[in-house]
mmCIF file of C-alpha atoms and ligand atoms in Angstrom:
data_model
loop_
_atom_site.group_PDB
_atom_site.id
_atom_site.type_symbol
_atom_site.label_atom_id
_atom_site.label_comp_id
_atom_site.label_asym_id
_atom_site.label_seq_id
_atom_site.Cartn_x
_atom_site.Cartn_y
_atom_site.Cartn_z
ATOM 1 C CA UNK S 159 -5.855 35.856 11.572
ATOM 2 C CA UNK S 160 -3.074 32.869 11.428
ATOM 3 C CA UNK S 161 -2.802 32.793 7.857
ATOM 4 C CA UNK S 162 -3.859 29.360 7.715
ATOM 5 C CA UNK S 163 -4.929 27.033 4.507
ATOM 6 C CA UNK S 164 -7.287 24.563 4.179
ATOM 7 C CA UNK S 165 -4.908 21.028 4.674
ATOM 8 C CA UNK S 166 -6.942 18.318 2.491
ATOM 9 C CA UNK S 167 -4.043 16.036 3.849
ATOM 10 C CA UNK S 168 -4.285 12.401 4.740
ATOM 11 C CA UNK S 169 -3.000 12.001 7.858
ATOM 12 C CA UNK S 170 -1.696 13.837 9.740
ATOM 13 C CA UNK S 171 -3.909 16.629 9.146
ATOM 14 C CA UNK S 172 -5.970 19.632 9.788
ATOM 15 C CA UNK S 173 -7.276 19.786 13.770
ATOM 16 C CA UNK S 174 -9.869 22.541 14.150
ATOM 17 C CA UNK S 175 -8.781 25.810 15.003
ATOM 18 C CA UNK S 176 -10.455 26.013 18.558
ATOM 19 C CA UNK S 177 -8.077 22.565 19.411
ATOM 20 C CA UNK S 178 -5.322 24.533 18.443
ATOM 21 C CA UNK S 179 -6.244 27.751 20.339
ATOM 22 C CA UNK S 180 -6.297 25.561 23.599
ATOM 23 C CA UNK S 181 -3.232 23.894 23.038
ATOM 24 C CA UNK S 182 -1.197 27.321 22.584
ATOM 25 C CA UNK S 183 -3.083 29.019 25.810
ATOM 26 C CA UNK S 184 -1.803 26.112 27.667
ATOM 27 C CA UNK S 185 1.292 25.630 26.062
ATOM 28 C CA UNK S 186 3.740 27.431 28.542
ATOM 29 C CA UNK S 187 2.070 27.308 31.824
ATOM 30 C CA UNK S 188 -0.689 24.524 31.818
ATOM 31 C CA UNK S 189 -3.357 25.672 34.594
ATOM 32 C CA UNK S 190 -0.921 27.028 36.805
ATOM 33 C CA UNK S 191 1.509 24.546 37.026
ATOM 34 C CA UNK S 192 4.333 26.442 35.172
ATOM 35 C CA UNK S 193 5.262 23.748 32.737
ATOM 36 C CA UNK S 194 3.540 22.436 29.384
ATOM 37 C CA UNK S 195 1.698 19.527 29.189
ATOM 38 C CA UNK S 196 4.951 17.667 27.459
ATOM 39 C CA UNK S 197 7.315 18.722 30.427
ATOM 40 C CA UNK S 198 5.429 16.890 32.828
ATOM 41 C CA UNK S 199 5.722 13.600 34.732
ATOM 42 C CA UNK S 200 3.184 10.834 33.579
ATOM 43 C CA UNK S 201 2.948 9.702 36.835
ATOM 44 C CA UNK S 202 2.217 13.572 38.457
ATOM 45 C CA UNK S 203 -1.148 14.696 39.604
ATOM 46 C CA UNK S 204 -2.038 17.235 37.039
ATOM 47 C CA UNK S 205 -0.865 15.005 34.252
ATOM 48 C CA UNK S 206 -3.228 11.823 35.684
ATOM 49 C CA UNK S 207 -6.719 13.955 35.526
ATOM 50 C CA UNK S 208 -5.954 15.192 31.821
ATOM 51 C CA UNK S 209 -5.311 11.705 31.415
ATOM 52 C CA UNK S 210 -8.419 10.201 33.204
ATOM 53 C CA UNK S 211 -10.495 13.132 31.681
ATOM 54 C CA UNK S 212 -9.280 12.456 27.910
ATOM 55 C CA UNK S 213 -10.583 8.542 29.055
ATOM 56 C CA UNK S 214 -13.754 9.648 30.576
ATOM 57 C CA UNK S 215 -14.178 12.325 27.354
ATOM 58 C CA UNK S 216 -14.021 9.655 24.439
ATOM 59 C CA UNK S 217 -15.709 7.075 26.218
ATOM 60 C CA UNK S 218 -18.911 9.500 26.545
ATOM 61 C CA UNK S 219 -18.633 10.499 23.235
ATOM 62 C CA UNK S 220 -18.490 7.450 21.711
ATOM 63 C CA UNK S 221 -20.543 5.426 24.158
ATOM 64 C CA UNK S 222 -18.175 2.506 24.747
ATOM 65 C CA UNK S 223 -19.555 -0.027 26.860
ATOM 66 C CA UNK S 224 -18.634 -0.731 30.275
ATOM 67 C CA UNK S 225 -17.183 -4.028 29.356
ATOM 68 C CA UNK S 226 -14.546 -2.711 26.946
ATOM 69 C CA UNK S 227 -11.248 -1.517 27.961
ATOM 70 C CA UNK S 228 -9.394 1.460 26.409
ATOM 71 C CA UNK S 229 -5.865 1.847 25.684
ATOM 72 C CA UNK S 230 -3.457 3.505 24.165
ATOM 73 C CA UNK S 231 -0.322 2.619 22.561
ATOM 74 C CA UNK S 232 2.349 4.433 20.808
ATOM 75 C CA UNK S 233 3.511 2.098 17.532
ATOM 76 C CA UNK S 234 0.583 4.236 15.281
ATOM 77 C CA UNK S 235 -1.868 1.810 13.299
ATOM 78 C CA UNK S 236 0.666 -0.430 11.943
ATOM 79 C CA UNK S 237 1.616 -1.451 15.162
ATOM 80 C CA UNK S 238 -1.792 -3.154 15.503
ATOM 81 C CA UNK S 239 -1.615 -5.070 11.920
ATOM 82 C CA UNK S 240 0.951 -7.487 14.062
ATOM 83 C CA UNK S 241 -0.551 -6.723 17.617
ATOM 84 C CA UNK S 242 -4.346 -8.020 16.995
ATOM 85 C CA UNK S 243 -3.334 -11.435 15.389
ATOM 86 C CA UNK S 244 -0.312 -11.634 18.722
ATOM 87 C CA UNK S 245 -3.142 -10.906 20.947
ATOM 88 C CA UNK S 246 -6.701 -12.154 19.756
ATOM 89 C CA UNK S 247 -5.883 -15.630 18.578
ATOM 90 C CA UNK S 248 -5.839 -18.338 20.664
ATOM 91 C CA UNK S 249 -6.775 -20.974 17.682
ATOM 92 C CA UNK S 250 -4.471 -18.936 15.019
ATOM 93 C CA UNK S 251 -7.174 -18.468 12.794
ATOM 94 C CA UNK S 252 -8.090 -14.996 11.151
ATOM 95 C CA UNK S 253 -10.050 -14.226 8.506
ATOM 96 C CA UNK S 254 -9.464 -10.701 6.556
ATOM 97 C CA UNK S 255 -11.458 -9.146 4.154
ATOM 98 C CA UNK S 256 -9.179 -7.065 2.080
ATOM 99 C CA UNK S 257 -10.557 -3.622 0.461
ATOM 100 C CA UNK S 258 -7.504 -1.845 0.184
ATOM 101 C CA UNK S 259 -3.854 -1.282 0.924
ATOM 102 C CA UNK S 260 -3.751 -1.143 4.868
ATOM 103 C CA UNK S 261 -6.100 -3.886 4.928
ATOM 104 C CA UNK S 262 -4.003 -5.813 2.962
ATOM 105 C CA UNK S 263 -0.582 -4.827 4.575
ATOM 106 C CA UNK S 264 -2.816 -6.044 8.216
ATOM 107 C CA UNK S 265 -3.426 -9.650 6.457
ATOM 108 C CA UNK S 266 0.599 -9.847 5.618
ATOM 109 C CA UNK S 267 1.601 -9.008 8.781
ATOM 110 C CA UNK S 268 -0.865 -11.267 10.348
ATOM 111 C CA UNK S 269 -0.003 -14.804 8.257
ATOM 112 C CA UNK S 270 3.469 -14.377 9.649
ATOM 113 C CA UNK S 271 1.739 -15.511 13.156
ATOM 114 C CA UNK S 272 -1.600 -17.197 12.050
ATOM 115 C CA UNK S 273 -3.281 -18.727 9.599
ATOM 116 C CA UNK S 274 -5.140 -16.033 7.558
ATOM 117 C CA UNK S 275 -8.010 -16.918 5.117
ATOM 118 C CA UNK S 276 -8.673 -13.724 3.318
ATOM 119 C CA UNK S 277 -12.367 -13.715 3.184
ATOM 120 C CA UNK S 278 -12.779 -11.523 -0.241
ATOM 121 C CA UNK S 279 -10.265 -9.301 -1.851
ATOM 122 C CA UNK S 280 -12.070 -6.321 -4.174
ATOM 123 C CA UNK S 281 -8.623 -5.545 -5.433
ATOM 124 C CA UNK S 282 -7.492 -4.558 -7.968
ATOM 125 C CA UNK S 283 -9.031 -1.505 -7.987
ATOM 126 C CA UNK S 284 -10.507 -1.389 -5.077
ATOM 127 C CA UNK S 285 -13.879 0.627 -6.027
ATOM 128 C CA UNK S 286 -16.193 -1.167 -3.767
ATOM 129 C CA UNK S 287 -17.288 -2.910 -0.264
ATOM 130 C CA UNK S 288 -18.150 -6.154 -0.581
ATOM 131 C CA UNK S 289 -21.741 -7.433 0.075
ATOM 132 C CA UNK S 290 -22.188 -9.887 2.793
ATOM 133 C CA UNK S 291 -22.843 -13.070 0.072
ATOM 134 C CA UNK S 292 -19.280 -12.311 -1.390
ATOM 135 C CA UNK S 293 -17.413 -13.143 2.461
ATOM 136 C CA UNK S 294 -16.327 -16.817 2.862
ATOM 137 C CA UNK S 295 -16.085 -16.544 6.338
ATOM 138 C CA UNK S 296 -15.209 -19.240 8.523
ATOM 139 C CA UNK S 297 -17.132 -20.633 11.577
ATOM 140 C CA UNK S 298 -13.724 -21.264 13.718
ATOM 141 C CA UNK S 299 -11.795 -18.023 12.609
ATOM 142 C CA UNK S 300 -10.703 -16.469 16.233
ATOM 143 C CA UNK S 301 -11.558 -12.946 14.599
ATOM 144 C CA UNK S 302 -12.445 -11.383 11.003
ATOM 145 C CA UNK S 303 -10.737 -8.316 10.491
ATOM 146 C CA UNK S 304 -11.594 -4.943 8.101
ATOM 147 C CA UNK S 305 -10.546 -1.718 7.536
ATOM 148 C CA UNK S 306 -13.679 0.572 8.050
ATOM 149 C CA UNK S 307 -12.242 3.539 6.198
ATOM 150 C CA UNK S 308 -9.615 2.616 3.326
ATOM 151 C CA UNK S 309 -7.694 6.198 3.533
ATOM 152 C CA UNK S 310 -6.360 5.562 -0.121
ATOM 153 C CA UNK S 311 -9.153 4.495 -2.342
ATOM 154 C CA UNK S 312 -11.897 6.482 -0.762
ATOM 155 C CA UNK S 313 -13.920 3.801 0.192
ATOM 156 C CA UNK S 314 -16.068 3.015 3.205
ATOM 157 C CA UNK S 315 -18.398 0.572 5.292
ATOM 158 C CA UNK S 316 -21.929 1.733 4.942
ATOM 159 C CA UNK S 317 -22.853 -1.583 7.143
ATOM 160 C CA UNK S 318 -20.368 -3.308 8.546
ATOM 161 C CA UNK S 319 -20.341 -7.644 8.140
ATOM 162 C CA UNK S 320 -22.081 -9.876 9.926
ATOM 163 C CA UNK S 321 -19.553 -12.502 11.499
ATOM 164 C CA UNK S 322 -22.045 -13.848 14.149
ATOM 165 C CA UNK S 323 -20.279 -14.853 17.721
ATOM 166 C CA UNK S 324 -16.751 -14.354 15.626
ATOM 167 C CA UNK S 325 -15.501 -11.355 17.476
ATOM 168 C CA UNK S 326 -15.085 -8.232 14.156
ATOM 169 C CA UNK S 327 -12.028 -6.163 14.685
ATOM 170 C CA UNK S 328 -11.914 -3.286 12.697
ATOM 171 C CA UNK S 329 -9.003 -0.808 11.678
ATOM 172 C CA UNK S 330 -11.467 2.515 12.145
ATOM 173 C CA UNK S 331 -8.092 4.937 11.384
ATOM 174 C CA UNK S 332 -9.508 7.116 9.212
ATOM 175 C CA UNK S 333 -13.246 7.401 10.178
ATOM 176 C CA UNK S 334 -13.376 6.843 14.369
ATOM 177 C CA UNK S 335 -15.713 9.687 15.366
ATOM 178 C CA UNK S 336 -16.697 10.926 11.825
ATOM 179 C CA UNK S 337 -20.018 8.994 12.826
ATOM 180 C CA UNK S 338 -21.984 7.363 15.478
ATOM 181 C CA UNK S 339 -21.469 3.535 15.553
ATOM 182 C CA UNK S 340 -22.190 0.743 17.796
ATOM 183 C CA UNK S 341 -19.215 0.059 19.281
ATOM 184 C CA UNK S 342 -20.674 -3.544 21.044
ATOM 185 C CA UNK S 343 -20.883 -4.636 17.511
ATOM 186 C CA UNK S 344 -17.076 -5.022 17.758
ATOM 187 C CA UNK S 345 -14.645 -7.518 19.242
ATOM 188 C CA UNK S 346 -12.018 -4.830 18.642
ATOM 189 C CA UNK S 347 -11.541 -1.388 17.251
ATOM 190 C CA UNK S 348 -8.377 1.243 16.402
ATOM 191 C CA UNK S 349 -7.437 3.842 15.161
ATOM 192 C CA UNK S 350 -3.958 5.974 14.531
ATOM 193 C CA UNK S 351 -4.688 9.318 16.318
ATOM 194 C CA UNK S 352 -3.354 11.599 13.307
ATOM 195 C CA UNK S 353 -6.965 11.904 11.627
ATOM 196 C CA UNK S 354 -9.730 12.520 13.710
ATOM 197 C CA UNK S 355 -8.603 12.278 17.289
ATOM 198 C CA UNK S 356 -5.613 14.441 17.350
ATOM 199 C CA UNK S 357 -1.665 13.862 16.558
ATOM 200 C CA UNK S 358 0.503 11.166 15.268
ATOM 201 C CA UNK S 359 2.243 8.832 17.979
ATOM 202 C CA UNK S 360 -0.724 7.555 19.314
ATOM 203 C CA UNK S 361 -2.751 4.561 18.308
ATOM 204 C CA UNK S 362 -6.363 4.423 20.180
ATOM 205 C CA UNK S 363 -7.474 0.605 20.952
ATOM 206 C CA UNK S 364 -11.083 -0.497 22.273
ATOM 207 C CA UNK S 365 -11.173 -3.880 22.833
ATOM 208 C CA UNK S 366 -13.799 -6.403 24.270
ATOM 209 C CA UNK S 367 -13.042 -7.509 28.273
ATOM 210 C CA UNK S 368 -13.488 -10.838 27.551
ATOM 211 C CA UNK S 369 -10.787 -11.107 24.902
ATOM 212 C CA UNK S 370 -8.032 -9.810 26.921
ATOM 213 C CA UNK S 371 -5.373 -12.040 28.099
ATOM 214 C CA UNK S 372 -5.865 -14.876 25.541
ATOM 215 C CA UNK S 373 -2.254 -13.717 23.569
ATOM 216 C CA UNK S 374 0.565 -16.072 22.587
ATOM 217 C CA UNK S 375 3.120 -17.086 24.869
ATOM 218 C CA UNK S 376 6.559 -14.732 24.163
ATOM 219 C CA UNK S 377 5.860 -12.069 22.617
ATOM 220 C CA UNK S 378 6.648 -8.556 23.183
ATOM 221 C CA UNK S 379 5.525 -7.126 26.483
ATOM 222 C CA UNK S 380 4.114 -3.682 24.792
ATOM 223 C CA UNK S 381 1.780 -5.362 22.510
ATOM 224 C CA UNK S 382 0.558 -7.951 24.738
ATOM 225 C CA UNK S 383 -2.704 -5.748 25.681
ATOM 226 C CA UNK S 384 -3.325 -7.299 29.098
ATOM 227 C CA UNK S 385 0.036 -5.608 29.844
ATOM 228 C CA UNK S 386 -1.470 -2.718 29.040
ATOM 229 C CA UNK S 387 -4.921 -2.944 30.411
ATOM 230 C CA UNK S 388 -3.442 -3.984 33.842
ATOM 231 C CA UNK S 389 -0.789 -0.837 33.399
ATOM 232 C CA UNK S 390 -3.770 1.832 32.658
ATOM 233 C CA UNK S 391 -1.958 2.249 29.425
ATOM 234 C CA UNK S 392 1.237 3.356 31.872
ATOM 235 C CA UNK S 393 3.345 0.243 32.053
ATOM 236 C CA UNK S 394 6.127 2.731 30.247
ATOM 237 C CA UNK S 395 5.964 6.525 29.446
ATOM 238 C CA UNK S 396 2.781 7.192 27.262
ATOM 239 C CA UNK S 397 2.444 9.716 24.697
ATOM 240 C CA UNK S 398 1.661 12.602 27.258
ATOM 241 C CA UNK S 399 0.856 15.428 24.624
ATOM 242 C CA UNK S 400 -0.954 13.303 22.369
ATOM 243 C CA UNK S 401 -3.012 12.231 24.921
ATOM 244 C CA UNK S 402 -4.157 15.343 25.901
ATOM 245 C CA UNK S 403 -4.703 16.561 22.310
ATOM 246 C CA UNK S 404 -7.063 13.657 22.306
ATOM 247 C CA UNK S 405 -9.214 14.996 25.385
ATOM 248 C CA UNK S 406 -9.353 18.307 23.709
ATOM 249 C CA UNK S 407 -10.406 16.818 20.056
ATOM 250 C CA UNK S 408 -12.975 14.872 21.641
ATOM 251 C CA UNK S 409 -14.294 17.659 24.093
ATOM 252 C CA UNK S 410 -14.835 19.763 20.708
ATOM 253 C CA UNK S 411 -16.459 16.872 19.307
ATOM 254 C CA UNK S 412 -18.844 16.903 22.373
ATOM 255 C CA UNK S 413 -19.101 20.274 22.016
ATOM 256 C CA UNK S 414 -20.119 20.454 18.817
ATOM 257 C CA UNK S 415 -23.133 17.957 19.589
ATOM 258 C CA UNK S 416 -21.322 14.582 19.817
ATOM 259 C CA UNK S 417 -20.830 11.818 16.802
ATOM 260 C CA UNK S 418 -24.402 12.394 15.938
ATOM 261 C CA UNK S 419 -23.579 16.269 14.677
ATOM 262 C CA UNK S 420 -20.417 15.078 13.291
ATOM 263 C CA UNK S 421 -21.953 12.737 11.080
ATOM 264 C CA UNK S 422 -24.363 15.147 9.839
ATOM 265 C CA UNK S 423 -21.882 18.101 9.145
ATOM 266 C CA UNK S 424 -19.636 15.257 7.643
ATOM 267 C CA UNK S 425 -22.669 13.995 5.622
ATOM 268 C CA UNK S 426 -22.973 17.501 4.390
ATOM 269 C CA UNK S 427 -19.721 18.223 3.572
ATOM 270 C CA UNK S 428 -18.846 15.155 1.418
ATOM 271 C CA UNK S 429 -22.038 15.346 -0.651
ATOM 272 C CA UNK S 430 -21.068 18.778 -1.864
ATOM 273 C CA UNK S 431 -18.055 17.115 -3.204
ATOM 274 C CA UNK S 432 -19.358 13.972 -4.529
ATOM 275 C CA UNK S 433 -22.324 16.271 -6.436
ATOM 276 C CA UNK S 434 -19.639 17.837 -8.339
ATOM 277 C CA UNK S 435 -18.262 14.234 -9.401
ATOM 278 C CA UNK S 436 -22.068 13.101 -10.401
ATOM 279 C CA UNK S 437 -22.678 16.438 -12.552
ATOM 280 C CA UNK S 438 -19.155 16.142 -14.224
ATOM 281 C CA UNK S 439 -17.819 14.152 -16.970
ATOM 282 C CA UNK S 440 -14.235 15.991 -16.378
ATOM 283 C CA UNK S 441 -14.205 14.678 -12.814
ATOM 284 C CA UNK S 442 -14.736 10.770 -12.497
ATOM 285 C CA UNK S 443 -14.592 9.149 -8.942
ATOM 286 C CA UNK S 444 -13.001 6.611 -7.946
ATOM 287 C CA UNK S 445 -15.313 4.414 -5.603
ATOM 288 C CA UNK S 446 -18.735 2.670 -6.557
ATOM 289 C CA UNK S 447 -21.884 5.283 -5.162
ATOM 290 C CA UNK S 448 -22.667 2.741 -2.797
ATOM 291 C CA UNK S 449 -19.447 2.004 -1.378
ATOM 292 C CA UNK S 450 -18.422 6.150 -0.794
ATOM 293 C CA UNK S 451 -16.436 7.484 1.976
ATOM 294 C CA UNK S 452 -17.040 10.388 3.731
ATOM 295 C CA UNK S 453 -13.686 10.848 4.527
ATOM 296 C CA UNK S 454 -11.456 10.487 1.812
ATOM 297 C CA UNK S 455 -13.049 11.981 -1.563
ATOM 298 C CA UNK S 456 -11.070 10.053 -4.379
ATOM 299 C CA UNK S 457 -11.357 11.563 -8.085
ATOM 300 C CA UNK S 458 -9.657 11.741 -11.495
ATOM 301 C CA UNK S 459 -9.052 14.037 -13.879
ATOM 302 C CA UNK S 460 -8.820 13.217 -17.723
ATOM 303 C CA UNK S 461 -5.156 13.269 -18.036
ATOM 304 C CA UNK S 462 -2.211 13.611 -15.106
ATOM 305 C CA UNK S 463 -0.636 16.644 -16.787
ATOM 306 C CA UNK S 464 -4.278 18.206 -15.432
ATOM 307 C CA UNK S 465 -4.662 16.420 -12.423
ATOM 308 C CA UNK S 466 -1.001 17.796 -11.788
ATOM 309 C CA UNK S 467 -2.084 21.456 -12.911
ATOM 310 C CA UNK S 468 -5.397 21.066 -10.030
ATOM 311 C CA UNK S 469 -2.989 20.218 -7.016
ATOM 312 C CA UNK S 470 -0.945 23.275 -8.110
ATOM 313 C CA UNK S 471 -3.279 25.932 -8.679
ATOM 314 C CA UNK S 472 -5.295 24.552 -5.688
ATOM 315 C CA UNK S 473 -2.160 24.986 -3.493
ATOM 316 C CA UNK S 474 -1.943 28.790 -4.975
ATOM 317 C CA UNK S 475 -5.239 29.470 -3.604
ATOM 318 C CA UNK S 476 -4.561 28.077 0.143
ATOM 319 C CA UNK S 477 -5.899 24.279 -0.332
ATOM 320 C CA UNK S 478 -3.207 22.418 0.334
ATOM 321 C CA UNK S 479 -2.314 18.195 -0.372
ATOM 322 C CA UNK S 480 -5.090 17.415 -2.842
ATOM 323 C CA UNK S 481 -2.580 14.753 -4.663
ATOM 324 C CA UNK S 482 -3.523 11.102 -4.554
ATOM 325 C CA UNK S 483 -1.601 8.869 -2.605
ATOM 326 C CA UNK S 484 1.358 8.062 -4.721
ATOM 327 C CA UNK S 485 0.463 4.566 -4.962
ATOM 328 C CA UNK S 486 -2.637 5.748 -6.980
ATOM 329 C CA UNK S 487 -2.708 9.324 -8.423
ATOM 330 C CA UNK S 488 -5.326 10.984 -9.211
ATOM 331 C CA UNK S 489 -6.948 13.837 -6.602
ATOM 332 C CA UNK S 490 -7.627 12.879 -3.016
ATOM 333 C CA UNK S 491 -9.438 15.400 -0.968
ATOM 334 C CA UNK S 492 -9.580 14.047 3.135
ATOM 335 C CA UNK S 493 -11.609 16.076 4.579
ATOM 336 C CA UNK S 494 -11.728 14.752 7.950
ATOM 337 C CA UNK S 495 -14.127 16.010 11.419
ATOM 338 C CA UNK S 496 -11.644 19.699 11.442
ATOM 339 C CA UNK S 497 -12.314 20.422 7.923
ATOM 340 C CA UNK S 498 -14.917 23.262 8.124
ATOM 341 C CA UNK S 499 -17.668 23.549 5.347
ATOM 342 C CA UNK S 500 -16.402 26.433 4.184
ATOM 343 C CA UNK S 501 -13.121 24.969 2.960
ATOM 344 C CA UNK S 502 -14.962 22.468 1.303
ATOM 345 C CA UNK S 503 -17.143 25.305 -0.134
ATOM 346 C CA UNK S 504 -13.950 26.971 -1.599
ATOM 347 C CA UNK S 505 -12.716 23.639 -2.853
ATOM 348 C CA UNK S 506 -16.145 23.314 -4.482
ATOM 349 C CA UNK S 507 -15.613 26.172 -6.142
ATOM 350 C CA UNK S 508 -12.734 26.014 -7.272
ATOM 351 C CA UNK S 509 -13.285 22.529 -8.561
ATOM 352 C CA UNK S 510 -16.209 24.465 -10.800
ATOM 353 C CA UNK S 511 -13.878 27.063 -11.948
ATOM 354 C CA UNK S 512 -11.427 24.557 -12.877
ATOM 355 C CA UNK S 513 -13.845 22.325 -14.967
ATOM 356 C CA UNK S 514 -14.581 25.604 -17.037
ATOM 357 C CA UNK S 515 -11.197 26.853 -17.740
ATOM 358 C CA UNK S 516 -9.754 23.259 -18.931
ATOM 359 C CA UNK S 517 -11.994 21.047 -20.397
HETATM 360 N N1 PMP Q 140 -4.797 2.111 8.504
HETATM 361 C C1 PMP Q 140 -5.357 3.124 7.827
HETATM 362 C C2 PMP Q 140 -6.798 3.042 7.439
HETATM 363 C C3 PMP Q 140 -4.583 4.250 7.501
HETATM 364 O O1 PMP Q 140 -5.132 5.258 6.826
HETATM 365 C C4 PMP Q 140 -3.225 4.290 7.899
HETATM 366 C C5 PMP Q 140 -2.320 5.461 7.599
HETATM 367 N N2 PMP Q 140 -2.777 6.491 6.947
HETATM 368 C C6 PMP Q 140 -2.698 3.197 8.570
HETATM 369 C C7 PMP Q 140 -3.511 2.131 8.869
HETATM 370 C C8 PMP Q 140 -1.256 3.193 9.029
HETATM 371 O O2 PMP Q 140 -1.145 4.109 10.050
HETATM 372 P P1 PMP Q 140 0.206 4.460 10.824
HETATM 373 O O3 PMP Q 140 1.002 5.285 9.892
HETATM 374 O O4 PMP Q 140 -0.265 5.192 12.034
HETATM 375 O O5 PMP Q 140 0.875 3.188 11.166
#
């Protein structure tokens, strides 16, 4: 009806089609009002229930515990690389286990205010999660620090460290909501909104009560977090419309049967894809079996003059961004909680097709 394709992009990307439909029924007159959503005051009455509902929504669906606080801030993931060291330690002691780009880019930022140990680094490649005997983890780090989802390589934490009483913060950008998880595992968790929770300009933050308030002396007041705890997230303008995009992403999500669904249709739809990579020798993936992510599905082809030919003729037939982050090459399809099983179906198929006609 809308002539749309299927958007294998990384971020931003696709949001599901019912998401959309709400956002363009409200989008001139939201519930009577006679403004949209982005015309109106913060502070108004309207604007303060879509606010406390979008709170109340994700909360539910993920089943955060009463003793962590939510916020949200506006300076997207990267904001957090320098926000979490500012804010969570007291002794200046991190420890990060590197598995890929972001995670890496986090540990820079952070040994420009701490001292960071980096616990394991899987580069150069970075094909795998490391196993719990590979972390040299130490017993007086004030946090240890991963990236749950690394967007780039297509890999992902199956189980996530031990680390004891040392709180585990954990960049969840690309995989918050794809799956159920225990969120009182965590110290800390965020996320950029642009995957799976909605639109870019928004950065989601859970973060433990108890390690609120504990942030260095002088330092910016938007990133201190008690700022914005004591603020309700409000201490200057939020992101209004992402916000409420983020109460209607996760009210589909609880529509839809909550995390628990998700992770089954998302279970689903990535093995389809990673069959096609096990029953090929034209198509080799990038990341170890055991280390897979459901989000990002990484692959090469035999030469780039091919891989280059796949992205076009893919794009002809309405699948759109299947090229590799630049940094790597190679095909990269994210196929995050919007993309419907039939897209992945047609990329499936096409993948098949493809195989035939060139090897
Ligand atoms: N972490 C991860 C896992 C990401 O995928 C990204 C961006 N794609 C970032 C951090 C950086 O996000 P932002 O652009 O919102 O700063």
């Amino acid at each position: 009806m809308y002539n749309r394709v299927y958007n294998f992009a990384a971020g931003p990307s696709q949001l599901s089609l019912d998401v959309l439909e709400e956002i363009s029924k409200d989008l001139f007159n939201y519930q009577g009002t006679g403004m949209s959503v982005m015309e109106m005051s913060h502070r108004s009455k309207t604007y303060l229930k879509i606010f406390e509902e979008t709170k109340a929504t994700i909360k539910e669906v993920m089943n955060i515990p009463d003793n962590y606080e939510i916020i949200f801030m506006q300076g997207g993931a990267t904001e957090q690389f320098s926000a979490i060291p500012l804010n969570l330690a007291p002794n200046a002691k991190a420890d990060y286990i590197v598995t890929g780009s972001f995670a890496k880019k986090a540990a820079k930022e952070a040994a420009k205010f701490v001292d960071v140990n980096i616990a394991c680094d899987v580069g150069p490649d970075y094909k795998r999660i490391p196993k719990q005997d590979e972390l040299n983890l130490r017993k007086d780090a004030d946090y240890v620090y991963i990236c749950a989802n690394n967007t780039i390589y297509g890999t992902e934490y199956q189980d996530y460290p031990d680390t004891g009483d040392i709180p585990l913060v954990a960049d969840m950008s690309s995989d918050i909501c794809s799956k159920k998880i225990d969120v009182s595992k965590f110290g800390l968790i965020y996320a950029g909104c642009q995957k799976n929770m909605g639109i870019a300009g928004l950065s989601f933050v859970i973060v433990r009560k108890d390690l609120i308030g504990k942030h260095r002396e002088n330092m910016p007041v938007l990133m201190e977090y008690d700022t914005q705890v004591n603020g309700d997230s409000m201490y200057n303008t939020p992101n209004t419309f992402a916000i409420y995009v983020l109460g209607l992403v996760a009210k589909w999500i609880k529509k839809l049967g909550g995390l628990e669904a998700m992770e089954k249709r998302n279970k689903e739809k990535a093995k389809i894809l990673y069959d096609i990579l096990d029953n090929s020798d034209f198509y080799i993936g990038h990341a170890d079996k055991d280390s897979r992510s459901m989000m990002n599905v990484t692959f090469n082809l035999p030469t780039e003059e091919l891989e280059a030919k796949f992205v076009a003729e893919a794009k002809k037939e309405g699948m759109e961004s299947l090229k590799g982050h630049r940094s790597v090459g190679g095909i990269r399809a994210s196929i995050y909680n919007a993309m419907e099983l039939e897209g992945i179906e047609k990329l499936a198929a096409f993948m098949k097709k493809f195989e035939e006609e060139n090897r």
